[in-house]
Amino acid sequence: EALHLLVSENPDMAQLFGLQSWLPGAYGIKELIAFVQRGTQDEATLDEILAAEEASEAIWALTQSSVDNLEMAVDKGAIDVFADSLESGGSPRLRMWAGVVLKKLLA
């Protein structure tokens, strides 16, 4: 949630977050996508589903104002992960965010 609030309507912050994702050992979009993927598995815990929902929202916010972040998300496999989330997501909220993010990634 904090990441979403930091980067919403703040293109400079979104760009900085995306750029640091390229640093070895740094956390970023790739890890957020991994949260989403874990939250869609059949054996996902409630905490993993909630983390996937928040990660989806954060990815949406990061890709709204930065083409670099959008390209990185696509490069890291976000389209397949979010397509899977739409079909078998752990919650209605996760499926909703998956649809919104897919719309952005495929536009």
mmCIF file of N, CA and C in Angstrom:
data_model
loop_
_atom_site.group_PDB
_atom_site.id
_atom_site.type_symbol
_atom_site.label_atom_id
_atom_site.label_comp_id
_atom_site.label_asym_id
_atom_site.label_seq_id
_atom_site.Cartn_x
_atom_site.Cartn_y
_atom_site.Cartn_z
ATOM 1 N N GLU A 1 0.832 -1.192 0.000
ATOM 2 C CA GLU A 1 0.000 0.000 0.000
ATOM 3 C C GLU A 1 0.872 1.248 0.000
ATOM 4 N N ALA A 2 1.949 1.238 0.769
ATOM 5 C CA ALA A 2 2.817 2.413 0.845
ATOM 6 C C ALA A 2 3.396 2.758 -0.518
ATOM 7 N N LEU A 3 3.831 1.744 -1.253
ATOM 8 C CA LEU A 3 4.405 1.993 -2.576
ATOM 9 C C LEU A 3 3.378 2.628 -3.498
ATOM 10 N N HIS A 4 2.178 2.098 -3.484
ATOM 11 C CA HIS A 4 1.109 2.659 -4.317
ATOM 12 C C HIS A 4 0.891 4.128 -3.971
ATOM 13 N N LEU A 5 0.845 4.455 -2.690
ATOM 14 C CA LEU A 5 0.618 5.836 -2.274
ATOM 15 C C LEU A 5 1.792 6.743 -2.653
ATOM 16 N N LEU A 6 3.005 6.211 -2.600
ATOM 17 C CA LEU A 6 4.187 7.006 -2.950
ATOM 18 C C LEU A 6 4.257 7.356 -4.430
ATOM 19 N N VAL A 7 3.846 6.437 -5.292
ATOM 20 C CA VAL A 7 4.046 6.655 -6.722
ATOM 21 C C VAL A 7 2.805 7.148 -7.463
ATOM 22 N N SER A 8 1.643 7.062 -6.850
ATOM 23 C CA SER A 8 0.429 7.539 -7.513
ATOM 24 C C SER A 8 0.542 9.029 -7.778
ATOM 25 N N GLU A 9 0.297 9.393 -9.024
ATOM 26 C CA GLU A 9 0.349 10.789 -9.449
ATOM 27 C C GLU A 9 1.685 11.451 -9.115
ATOM 28 N N ASN A 10 2.738 10.645 -9.086
ATOM 29 C CA ASN A 10 4.083 11.164 -8.830
ATOM 30 C C ASN A 10 5.051 10.472 -9.796
ATOM 31 N N PRO A 11 5.082 10.935 -11.039
ATOM 32 C CA PRO A 11 5.887 10.264 -12.063
ATOM 33 C C PRO A 11 7.370 10.160 -11.710
ATOM 34 N N ASP A 12 7.904 11.183 -11.056
ATOM 35 C CA ASP A 12 9.330 11.138 -10.702
ATOM 36 C C ASP A 12 9.625 10.003 -9.731
ATOM 37 N N MET A 13 8.773 9.832 -8.733
ATOM 38 C CA MET A 13 8.968 8.761 -7.757
ATOM 39 C C MET A 13 8.795 7.391 -8.425
ATOM 40 N N ALA A 14 7.816 7.273 -9.296
ATOM 41 C CA ALA A 14 7.599 6.010 -10.009
ATOM 42 C C ALA A 14 8.821 5.677 -10.860
ATOM 43 N N GLN A 15 9.370 6.689 -11.527
ATOM 44 C CA GLN A 15 10.547 6.471 -12.356
ATOM 45 C C GLN A 15 11.737 6.029 -11.507
ATOM 46 N N LEU A 16 11.935 6.672 -10.359
ATOM 47 C CA LEU A 16 13.042 6.295 -9.475
ATOM 48 C C LEU A 16 12.896 4.871 -8.973
ATOM 49 N N PHE A 17 11.694 4.490 -8.598
ATOM 50 C CA PHE A 17 11.483 3.124 -8.130
ATOM 51 C C PHE A 17 11.786 2.130 -9.243
ATOM 52 N N GLY A 18 11.313 2.427 -10.429
ATOM 53 C CA GLY A 18 11.565 1.542 -11.560
ATOM 54 C C GLY A 18 13.045 1.439 -11.879
ATOM 55 N N LEU A 19 13.753 2.542 -11.832
ATOM 56 C CA LEU A 19 15.185 2.523 -12.134
ATOM 57 C C LEU A 19 15.962 1.703 -11.123
ATOM 58 N N GLN A 20 15.609 1.798 -9.848
ATOM 59 C CA GLN A 20 16.348 1.032 -8.844
ATOM 60 C C GLN A 20 16.100 -0.464 -8.993
ATOM 61 N N SER A 21 15.047 -0.831 -9.706
ATOM 62 C CA SER A 21 14.777 -2.248 -9.956
ATOM 63 C C SER A 21 15.876 -2.905 -10.773
ATOM 64 N N TRP A 22 16.643 -2.105 -11.489
ATOM 65 C CA TRP A 22 17.725 -2.639 -12.323
ATOM 66 C C TRP A 22 18.975 -2.955 -11.518
ATOM 67 N N LEU A 23 19.069 -2.461 -10.291
ATOM 68 C CA LEU A 23 20.265 -2.675 -9.480
ATOM 69 C C LEU A 23 20.330 -4.116 -8.976
ATOM 70 N N PRO A 24 21.498 -4.740 -9.065
ATOM 71 C CA PRO A 24 21.624 -6.115 -8.536
ATOM 72 C C PRO A 24 21.294 -6.154 -7.045
ATOM 73 N N GLY A 25 20.475 -7.102 -6.668
ATOM 74 C CA GLY A 25 20.102 -7.256 -5.263
ATOM 75 C C GLY A 25 18.994 -6.336 -4.793
ATOM 76 N N ALA A 26 18.523 -5.450 -5.661
ATOM 77 C CA ALA A 26 17.462 -4.517 -5.272
ATOM 78 C C ALA A 26 16.098 -5.153 -5.539
ATOM 79 N N TYR A 27 15.116 -4.703 -4.817
ATOM 80 C CA TYR A 27 13.752 -5.195 -5.006
ATOM 81 C C TYR A 27 12.989 -4.215 -5.869
ATOM 82 N N GLY A 28 12.085 -4.745 -6.675
ATOM 83 C CA GLY A 28 11.328 -3.867 -7.549
ATOM 84 C C GLY A 28 10.182 -4.591 -8.220
ATOM 85 N N ILE A 29 9.966 -4.269 -9.472
ATOM 86 C CA ILE A 29 8.826 -4.778 -10.218
ATOM 87 C C ILE A 29 8.845 -6.304 -10.313
ATOM 88 N N LYS A 30 10.010 -6.874 -10.530
ATOM 89 C CA LYS A 30 10.116 -8.341 -10.630
ATOM 90 C C LYS A 30 9.573 -9.005 -9.366
ATOM 91 N N GLU A 31 9.923 -8.475 -8.208
ATOM 92 C CA GLU A 31 9.463 -9.055 -6.943
ATOM 93 C C GLU A 31 7.967 -8.837 -6.738
ATOM 94 N N LEU A 32 7.461 -7.685 -7.181
ATOM 95 C CA LEU A 32 6.018 -7.451 -7.089
ATOM 96 C C LEU A 32 5.257 -8.465 -7.947
ATOM 97 N N ILE A 33 5.785 -8.751 -9.132
ATOM 98 C CA ILE A 33 5.159 -9.746 -10.001
ATOM 99 C C ILE A 33 5.175 -11.122 -9.332
ATOM 100 N N ALA A 34 6.265 -11.429 -8.638
ATOM 101 C CA ALA A 34 6.360 -12.710 -7.926
ATOM 102 C C ALA A 34 5.299 -12.798 -6.822
ATOM 103 N N PHE A 35 5.021 -11.686 -6.135
ATOM 104 C CA PHE A 35 3.957 -11.669 -5.120
ATOM 105 C C PHE A 35 2.617 -12.011 -5.765
ATOM 106 N N VAL A 36 2.357 -11.424 -6.925
ATOM 107 C CA VAL A 36 1.100 -11.683 -7.626
ATOM 108 C C VAL A 36 1.001 -13.163 -7.993
ATOM 109 N N GLN A 37 2.084 -13.693 -8.512
ATOM 110 C CA GLN A 37 2.089 -15.103 -8.928
ATOM 111 C C GLN A 37 1.816 -16.026 -7.743
ATOM 112 N N ARG A 38 2.437 -15.758 -6.598
ATOM 113 C CA ARG A 38 2.200 -16.605 -5.414
ATOM 114 C C ARG A 38 0.758 -16.499 -4.933
ATOM 115 N N GLY A 39 0.175 -15.321 -5.052
ATOM 116 C CA GLY A 39 -1.194 -15.129 -4.584
ATOM 117 C C GLY A 39 -2.243 -15.809 -5.423
ATOM 118 N N THR A 40 -1.879 -16.253 -6.614
ATOM 119 C CA THR A 40 -2.855 -16.918 -7.486
ATOM 120 C C THR A 40 -2.796 -18.441 -7.397
ATOM 121 N N GLN A 41 -1.842 -18.963 -6.663
ATOM 122 C CA GLN A 41 -1.714 -20.415 -6.544
ATOM 123 C C GLN A 41 -2.823 -20.971 -5.653
ATOM 124 N N ASP A 42 -3.219 -22.207 -5.939
ATOM 125 C CA ASP A 42 -4.298 -22.845 -5.181
ATOM 126 C C ASP A 42 -4.019 -22.902 -3.689
ATOM 127 N N GLU A 43 -2.758 -23.101 -3.317
ATOM 128 C CA GLU A 43 -2.404 -23.229 -1.900
ATOM 129 C C GLU A 43 -2.014 -21.899 -1.257
ATOM 130 N N ALA A 44 -2.315 -20.790 -1.917
ATOM 131 C CA ALA A 44 -1.958 -19.474 -1.375
ATOM 132 C C ALA A 44 -2.673 -19.216 -0.055
ATOM 133 N N THR A 45 -1.923 -18.651 0.880
ATOM 134 C CA THR A 45 -2.496 -18.267 2.163
ATOM 135 C C THR A 45 -3.216 -16.934 2.017
ATOM 136 N N LEU A 46 -3.990 -16.570 3.011
ATOM 137 C CA LEU A 46 -4.676 -15.281 2.982
ATOM 138 C C LEU A 46 -3.662 -14.144 2.889
ATOM 139 N N ASP A 47 -2.557 -14.243 3.614
ATOM 140 C CA ASP A 47 -1.524 -13.204 3.556
ATOM 141 C C ASP A 47 -0.934 -13.083 2.149
ATOM 142 N N GLU A 48 -0.734 -14.208 1.478
ATOM 143 C CA GLU A 48 -0.191 -14.173 0.116
ATOM 144 C C GLU A 48 -1.199 -13.564 -0.866
ATOM 145 N N ILE A 49 -2.461 -13.838 -0.656
ATOM 146 C CA ILE A 49 -3.493 -13.249 -1.511
ATOM 147 C C ILE A 49 -3.566 -11.744 -1.294
ATOM 148 N N LEU A 50 -3.530 -11.318 -0.041
ATOM 149 C CA LEU A 50 -3.555 -9.881 0.242
ATOM 150 C C LEU A 50 -2.313 -9.184 -0.318
ATOM 151 N N ALA A 51 -1.160 -9.827 -0.196
ATOM 152 C CA ALA A 51 0.076 -9.264 -0.753
ATOM 153 C C ALA A 51 -0.033 -9.160 -2.274
ATOM 154 N N ALA A 52 -0.635 -10.154 -2.909
ATOM 155 C CA ALA A 52 -0.815 -10.127 -4.362
ATOM 156 C C ALA A 52 -1.732 -8.981 -4.779
ATOM 157 N N GLU A 53 -2.782 -8.747 -4.012
ATOM 158 C CA GLU A 53 -3.681 -7.628 -4.311
ATOM 159 C C GLU A 53 -2.933 -6.302 -4.248
ATOM 160 N N GLU A 54 -2.171 -6.109 -3.173
ATOM 161 C CA GLU A 54 -1.420 -4.857 -3.004
ATOM 162 C C GLU A 54 -0.326 -4.720 -4.060
ATOM 163 N N ALA A 55 0.340 -5.817 -4.399
ATOM 164 C CA ALA A 55 1.385 -5.783 -5.420
ATOM 165 C C ALA A 55 0.782 -5.435 -6.781
ATOM 166 N N SER A 56 -0.388 -5.963 -7.076
ATOM 167 C CA SER A 56 -1.056 -5.654 -8.341
ATOM 168 C C SER A 56 -1.364 -4.170 -8.434
ATOM 169 N N GLU A 57 -1.875 -3.620 -7.362
ATOM 170 C CA GLU A 57 -2.188 -2.195 -7.339
ATOM 171 C C GLU A 57 -0.915 -1.361 -7.486
ATOM 172 N N ALA A 58 0.160 -1.791 -6.850
ATOM 173 C CA ALA A 58 1.436 -1.076 -6.957
ATOM 174 C C ALA A 58 1.978 -1.132 -8.387
ATOM 175 N N ILE A 59 1.876 -2.285 -9.033
ATOM 176 C CA ILE A 59 2.334 -2.401 -10.424
ATOM 177 C C ILE A 59 1.509 -1.486 -11.322
ATOM 178 N N TRP A 60 0.219 -1.450 -11.084
ATOM 179 C CA TRP A 60 -0.633 -0.539 -11.857
ATOM 180 C C TRP A 60 -0.160 0.897 -11.688
ATOM 181 N N ALA A 61 0.086 1.314 -10.454
ATOM 182 C CA ALA A 61 0.526 2.690 -10.194
ATOM 183 C C ALA A 61 1.886 2.965 -10.839
ATOM 184 N N LEU A 62 2.794 2.007 -10.774
ATOM 185 C CA LEU A 62 4.127 2.188 -11.360
ATOM 186 C C LEU A 62 4.088 2.301 -12.878
ATOM 187 N N THR A 63 3.161 1.602 -13.505
ATOM 188 C CA THR A 63 3.109 1.618 -14.961
ATOM 189 C C THR A 63 2.270 2.761 -15.522
ATOM 190 N N GLN A 64 1.532 3.443 -14.680
ATOM 191 C CA GLN A 64 0.695 4.552 -15.144
ATOM 192 C C GLN A 64 1.511 5.724 -15.662
ATOM 193 N N SER A 65 2.631 6.007 -15.033
ATOM 194 C CA SER A 65 3.358 7.229 -15.352
ATOM 195 C C SER A 65 4.759 6.990 -15.882
ATOM 196 N N SER A 66 5.103 5.750 -16.151
ATOM 197 C CA SER A 66 6.458 5.466 -16.611
ATOM 198 C C SER A 66 6.462 4.377 -17.680
ATOM 199 N N VAL A 67 6.829 4.754 -18.878
ATOM 200 C CA VAL A 67 6.935 3.781 -19.959
ATOM 201 C C VAL A 67 8.023 2.761 -19.636
ATOM 202 N N ASP A 68 9.101 3.215 -18.991
ATOM 203 C CA ASP A 68 10.176 2.290 -18.608
ATOM 204 C C ASP A 68 9.659 1.205 -17.668
ATOM 205 N N ASN A 69 8.846 1.594 -16.690
ATOM 206 C CA ASN A 69 8.279 0.619 -15.757
ATOM 207 C C ASN A 69 7.338 -0.335 -16.476
ATOM 208 N N LEU A 70 6.558 0.202 -17.408
ATOM 209 C CA LEU A 70 5.643 -0.639 -18.179
ATOM 210 C C LEU A 70 6.441 -1.668 -18.983
ATOM 211 N N GLU A 71 7.486 -1.228 -19.652
ATOM 212 C CA GLU A 71 8.302 -2.147 -20.442
ATOM 213 C C GLU A 71 8.985 -3.182 -19.558
ATOM 214 N N MET A 72 9.427 -2.763 -18.371
ATOM 215 C CA MET A 72 10.067 -3.708 -17.455
ATOM 216 C C MET A 72 9.066 -4.763 -16.995
ATOM 217 N N ALA A 73 7.847 -4.340 -16.678
ATOM 218 C CA ALA A 73 6.825 -5.293 -16.241
ATOM 219 C C ALA A 73 6.551 -6.321 -17.336
ATOM 220 N N VAL A 74 6.439 -5.857 -18.565
ATOM 221 C CA VAL A 74 6.222 -6.782 -19.685
ATOM 222 C C VAL A 74 7.409 -7.727 -19.815
ATOM 223 N N ASP A 75 8.620 -7.174 -19.737
ATOM 224 C CA ASP A 75 9.844 -7.976 -19.869
ATOM 225 C C ASP A 75 9.964 -9.031 -18.774
ATOM 226 N N LYS A 76 9.452 -8.738 -17.590
ATOM 227 C CA LYS A 76 9.553 -9.665 -16.459
ATOM 228 C C LYS A 76 8.395 -10.657 -16.396
ATOM 229 N N GLY A 77 7.558 -10.696 -17.432
ATOM 230 C CA GLY A 77 6.517 -11.717 -17.508
ATOM 231 C C GLY A 77 5.172 -11.339 -16.918
ATOM 232 N N ALA A 78 4.931 -10.053 -16.717
ATOM 233 C CA ALA A 78 3.688 -9.630 -16.069
ATOM 234 C C ALA A 78 2.438 -10.009 -16.849
ATOM 235 N N ILE A 79 2.512 -9.994 -18.168
ATOM 236 C CA ILE A 79 1.312 -10.304 -18.953
ATOM 237 C C ILE A 79 0.818 -11.713 -18.648
ATOM 238 N N ASP A 80 1.710 -12.685 -18.660
ATOM 239 C CA ASP A 80 1.304 -14.064 -18.366
ATOM 240 C C ASP A 80 0.801 -14.217 -16.931
ATOM 241 N N VAL A 81 1.487 -13.582 -15.986
ATOM 242 C CA VAL A 81 1.096 -13.683 -14.576
ATOM 243 C C VAL A 81 -0.288 -13.085 -14.353
ATOM 244 N N PHE A 82 -0.537 -11.910 -14.932
ATOM 245 C CA PHE A 82 -1.840 -11.280 -14.738
ATOM 246 C C PHE A 82 -2.947 -11.995 -15.514
ATOM 247 N N ALA A 83 -2.615 -12.579 -16.650
ATOM 248 C CA ALA A 83 -3.614 -13.381 -17.375
ATOM 249 C C ALA A 83 -4.009 -14.594 -16.531
ATOM 250 N N ASP A 84 -3.020 -15.249 -15.913
ATOM 251 C CA ASP A 84 -3.314 -16.368 -15.014
ATOM 252 C C ASP A 84 -4.147 -15.905 -13.822
ATOM 253 N N SER A 85 -3.842 -14.708 -13.315
ATOM 254 C CA SER A 85 -4.588 -14.167 -12.168
ATOM 255 C C SER A 85 -6.048 -13.943 -12.510
ATOM 256 N N LEU A 86 -6.312 -13.517 -13.726
ATOM 257 C CA LEU A 86 -7.695 -13.312 -14.149
ATOM 258 C C LEU A 86 -8.474 -14.615 -14.161
ATOM 259 N N GLU A 87 -7.816 -15.681 -14.563
ATOM 260 C CA GLU A 87 -8.474 -16.979 -14.659
ATOM 261 C C GLU A 87 -8.600 -17.682 -13.320
ATOM 262 N N SER A 88 -7.577 -17.546 -12.480
ATOM 263 C CA SER A 88 -7.577 -18.332 -11.236
ATOM 264 C C SER A 88 -7.156 -17.524 -10.029
ATOM 265 N N GLY A 89 -7.374 -16.213 -10.060
ATOM 266 C CA GLY A 89 -6.946 -15.347 -8.970
ATOM 267 C C GLY A 89 -7.522 -15.748 -7.636
ATOM 268 N N GLY A 90 -6.806 -15.396 -6.577
ATOM 269 C CA GLY A 90 -7.195 -15.796 -5.241
ATOM 270 C C GLY A 90 -8.356 -15.020 -4.654
ATOM 271 N N SER A 91 -8.749 -13.925 -5.288
ATOM 272 C CA SER A 91 -9.848 -13.126 -4.752
ATOM 273 C C SER A 91 -10.434 -12.259 -5.859
ATOM 274 N N PRO A 92 -11.657 -11.786 -5.663
ATOM 275 C CA PRO A 92 -12.248 -10.882 -6.655
ATOM 276 C C PRO A 92 -11.424 -9.599 -6.833
ATOM 277 N N ARG A 93 -10.866 -9.091 -5.736
ATOM 278 C CA ARG A 93 -10.049 -7.860 -5.828
ATOM 279 C C ARG A 93 -8.786 -8.107 -6.655
ATOM 280 N N LEU A 94 -8.169 -9.250 -6.487
ATOM 281 C CA LEU A 94 -6.977 -9.588 -7.264
ATOM 282 C C LEU A 94 -7.326 -9.706 -8.745
ATOM 283 N N ARG A 95 -8.456 -10.323 -9.050
ATOM 284 C CA ARG A 95 -8.869 -10.431 -10.450
ATOM 285 C C ARG A 95 -9.179 -9.057 -11.039
ATOM 286 N N MET A 96 -9.769 -8.181 -10.242
ATOM 287 C CA MET A 96 -10.058 -6.827 -10.706
ATOM 288 C C MET A 96 -8.770 -6.098 -11.063
ATOM 289 N N TRP A 97 -7.782 -6.152 -10.160
ATOM 290 C CA TRP A 97 -6.507 -5.485 -10.435
ATOM 291 C C TRP A 97 -5.787 -6.142 -11.601
ATOM 292 N N ALA A 98 -5.908 -7.448 -11.738
ATOM 293 C CA ALA A 98 -5.292 -8.135 -12.864
ATOM 294 C C ALA A 98 -5.864 -7.608 -14.187
ATOM 295 N N GLY A 99 -7.164 -7.418 -14.234
ATOM 296 C CA GLY A 99 -7.778 -6.886 -15.445
ATOM 297 C C GLY A 99 -7.330 -5.470 -15.758
ATOM 298 N N VAL A 100 -7.239 -4.641 -14.734
ATOM 299 C CA VAL A 100 -6.805 -3.250 -14.915
ATOM 300 C C VAL A 100 -5.352 -3.201 -15.384
ATOM 301 N N VAL A 101 -4.500 -4.001 -14.768
ATOM 302 C CA VAL A 101 -3.086 -4.004 -15.153
ATOM 303 C C VAL A 101 -2.925 -4.562 -16.565
ATOM 304 N N LEU A 102 -3.621 -5.644 -16.880
ATOM 305 C CA LEU A 102 -3.536 -6.189 -18.237
ATOM 306 C C LEU A 102 -3.955 -5.176 -19.277
ATOM 307 N N LYS A 103 -4.997 -4.433 -18.991
ATOM 308 C CA LYS A 103 -5.457 -3.404 -19.926
ATOM 309 C C LYS A 103 -4.326 -2.415 -20.207
ATOM 310 N N LYS A 104 -3.620 -2.013 -19.169
ATOM 311 C CA LYS A 104 -2.503 -1.072 -19.335
ATOM 312 C C LYS A 104 -1.345 -1.714 -20.091
ATOM 313 N N LEU A 105 -1.001 -2.946 -19.736
ATOM 314 C CA LEU A 105 0.159 -3.605 -20.356
ATOM 315 C C LEU A 105 -0.082 -3.917 -21.832
ATOM 316 N N LEU A 106 -1.321 -4.181 -22.204
ATOM 317 C CA LEU A 106 -1.626 -4.567 -23.579
ATOM 318 C C LEU A 106 -2.043 -3.386 -24.463
ATOM 319 N N ALA A 107 -2.174 -2.206 -23.874
ATOM 320 C CA ALA A 107 -2.609 -1.020 -24.643
ATOM 321 C C ALA A 107 -1.548 -0.560 -25.621
#
